[in-house]
mmCIF file of C-alpha atoms in Angstrom:
data_model
loop_
_atom_site.group_PDB
_atom_site.id
_atom_site.type_symbol
_atom_site.label_atom_id
_atom_site.label_comp_id
_atom_site.label_asym_id
_atom_site.label_seq_id
_atom_site.Cartn_x
_atom_site.Cartn_y
_atom_site.Cartn_z
ATOM 1 C CA MET A 1 0.000 0.000 0.000
ATOM 2 C CA GLU A 2 1.342 3.416 -0.934
ATOM 3 C CA TYR A 3 1.219 6.283 1.556
ATOM 4 C CA SER A 4 2.691 9.767 1.634
ATOM 5 C CA TYR A 5 5.148 10.599 4.406
ATOM 6 C CA ASN A 6 2.479 12.554 6.318
ATOM 7 C CA GLN A 7 0.039 9.660 5.997
ATOM 8 C CA LYS A 8 2.653 7.252 7.379
ATOM 9 C CA MET A 9 3.365 9.557 10.293
ATOM 10 C CA ALA A 10 -0.367 9.993 10.983
ATOM 11 C CA ILE A 11 -0.796 6.216 10.989
ATOM 12 C CA VAL A 12 1.963 5.636 13.524
ATOM 13 C CA ARG A 13 0.832 8.614 15.666
ATOM 14 C CA LEU A 14 -2.653 7.134 15.944
ATOM 15 C CA LEU A 15 -1.280 3.642 16.557
ATOM 16 C CA LEU A 16 0.753 5.059 19.450
ATOM 17 C CA ASP A 17 -2.475 6.526 20.801
ATOM 18 C CA ILE A 18 -4.153 3.121 20.480
ATOM 19 C CA VAL A 19 -1.256 1.460 22.337
ATOM 20 C CA SER A 20 -1.548 3.852 25.258
ATOM 21 C CA VAL A 21 -5.361 4.041 25.494
ATOM 22 C CA ASP A 22 -5.528 1.137 27.952
ATOM 23 C CA GLY A 23 -2.735 2.543 30.118
ATOM 24 C CA LYS A 24 -0.530 -0.516 29.536
ATOM 25 C CA ILE A 25 2.123 -1.056 26.887
ATOM 26 C CA ASP A 26 2.761 -4.730 26.274
ATOM 27 C CA ALA A 27 5.970 -6.018 24.649
ATOM 28 C CA ARG A 28 3.862 -7.596 21.879
ATOM 29 C CA GLU A 29 2.346 -4.193 21.095
ATOM 30 C CA THR A 30 5.822 -2.676 20.909
ATOM 31 C CA PHE A 31 6.966 -5.489 18.630
ATOM 32 C CA TYR A 32 3.972 -4.990 16.320
ATOM 33 C CA PHE A 33 4.505 -1.218 16.296
ATOM 34 C CA GLU A 34 8.112 -1.733 15.169
ATOM 35 C CA LYS A 35 6.871 -4.087 12.454
ATOM 36 C CA VAL A 36 4.433 -1.434 11.169
ATOM 37 C CA LYS A 37 7.169 1.211 11.096
ATOM 38 C CA GLU A 38 9.330 -1.182 9.093
ATOM 39 C CA GLU A 39 6.468 -2.003 6.688
ATOM 40 C CA LEU A 40 5.880 1.715 6.150
ATOM 41 C CA GLY A 41 9.584 2.342 5.579
ATOM 42 C CA LEU A 42 9.966 4.755 8.482
ATOM 43 C CA SER A 43 13.393 5.378 9.983
ATOM 44 C CA PRO A 44 14.398 5.448 13.661
ATOM 45 C CA GLU A 45 14.538 9.251 13.347
ATOM 46 C CA ASP A 46 10.896 9.263 12.244
ATOM 47 C CA HIS A 47 10.007 7.529 15.504
ATOM 48 C CA PHE A 48 11.188 10.622 17.384
ATOM 49 C CA LYS A 49 9.456 13.008 14.962
ATOM 50 C CA VAL A 50 6.081 11.283 15.370
ATOM 51 C CA GLY A 51 5.690 12.929 18.777
ATOM 52 C CA SER A 52 5.349 16.270 17.022
ATOM 53 C CA PHE A 53 2.347 14.988 15.048
ATOM 54 C CA ASN A 54 -0.908 16.080 16.622
ATOM 55 C CA THR A 55 -3.639 13.460 17.110
ATOM 56 C CA LEU A 56 -6.375 15.667 15.620
ATOM 57 C CA SER A 57 -4.248 16.498 12.585
ATOM 58 C CA SER A 58 -3.465 12.809 12.200
ATOM 59 C CA LEU A 59 -7.172 11.953 12.289
ATOM 60 C CA SER A 60 -7.805 14.520 9.554
ATOM 61 C CA ILE A 61 -5.008 13.052 7.434
ATOM 62 C CA VAL A 62 -6.446 9.540 7.787
ATOM 63 C CA LYS A 63 -9.955 10.837 7.049
ATOM 64 C CA ALA A 64 -8.680 12.230 3.720
ATOM 65 C CA MET A 65 -7.104 8.914 2.620
ATOM 66 C CA ASN A 66 -8.722 6.760 -0.047
ATOM 67 C CA LYS A 67 -10.953 3.792 0.824
ATOM 68 C CA GLU A 68 -8.227 1.154 0.379
ATOM 69 C CA GLN A 69 -5.768 3.099 2.524
ATOM 70 C CA LYS A 70 -8.385 3.540 5.243
ATOM 71 C CA LEU A 71 -9.200 -0.173 5.301
ATOM 72 C CA HIS A 72 -5.485 -0.994 5.458
ATOM 73 C CA TYR A 73 -5.111 1.439 8.361
ATOM 74 C CA ALA A 74 -8.128 -0.151 10.123
ATOM 75 C CA ASP A 75 -6.347 -3.495 9.802
ATOM 76 C CA PHE A 76 -3.253 -1.959 11.434
ATOM 77 C CA MET A 77 -5.453 -0.756 14.310
ATOM 78 C CA LYS A 78 -7.111 -4.157 14.758
ATOM 79 C CA ARG A 79 -3.760 -5.927 14.805
ATOM 80 C CA MET A 80 -2.377 -3.414 17.310
ATOM 81 C CA ILE A 81 -5.365 -3.873 19.610
ATOM 82 C CA LEU A 82 -5.155 -7.666 19.330
ATOM 83 C CA ALA A 83 -1.344 -7.784 19.725
ATOM 84 C CA ASP A 84 -1.546 -8.302 23.494
ATOM 85 C CA GLU A 85 -4.433 -10.774 23.072
ATOM 86 C CA VAL A 86 -6.709 -8.641 25.293
ATOM 87 C CA VAL A 87 -9.338 -6.250 23.941
ATOM 88 C CA GLU A 88 -10.087 -3.638 26.572
ATOM 89 C CA GLU A 89 -13.362 -1.713 26.318
ATOM 90 C CA ASN A 90 -11.544 1.608 25.883
ATOM 91 C CA GLU A 91 -9.630 0.129 22.929
ATOM 92 C CA ARG A 92 -12.909 -0.984 21.362
ATOM 93 C CA VAL A 93 -14.384 2.510 21.872
ATOM 94 C CA ALA A 94 -11.273 4.208 20.440
ATOM 95 C CA TYR A 95 -11.379 1.926 17.378
ATOM 96 C CA LYS A 96 -15.080 2.646 16.839
ATOM 97 C CA ASP A 97 -14.623 6.402 17.286
ATOM 98 C CA ILE A 98 -11.642 6.573 14.920
ATOM 99 C CA CYS A 99 -13.510 4.566 12.275
ATOM 100 C CA GLU A 100 -16.563 6.783 12.665
ATOM 101 C CA PHE A 101 -14.613 10.063 12.518
ATOM 102 C CA CYS A 102 -12.456 8.951 9.586
ATOM 103 C CA GLN A 103 -15.428 7.413 7.750
ATOM 104 C CA ILE A 104 -13.913 3.929 7.668
ATOM 105 C CA ASN A 105 -16.437 1.207 6.915
ATOM 106 C CA SER A 106 -14.720 -1.577 8.787
ATOM 107 C CA GLU A 107 -15.994 -4.541 10.773
ATOM 108 C CA GLN A 108 -16.524 -3.936 14.450
ATOM 109 C CA LEU A 109 -13.828 -5.126 16.784
#
């Protein structure tokens, strides 16, 4: 899947938000996050830059992506949420809210 640099950074910014929404960061979530960064072709330096990306701006960037990109991003979110093998209610709510705001027609988690 092709993404612009800003789209990639928005994706990882929002995935970081997903990781922290339950207040716990599991090693499996960290491992999956690193895998996503690698798949997107982001450098270690980009990891430090992602902190400067605003969540609301990132949501707007994702909302503007095409349907295929959005569905691919939704898959990233699902895999991140399922990485620790526990789906907390606040993760489910965050997933639903992001999909709703970004107009992603994805299966419920």
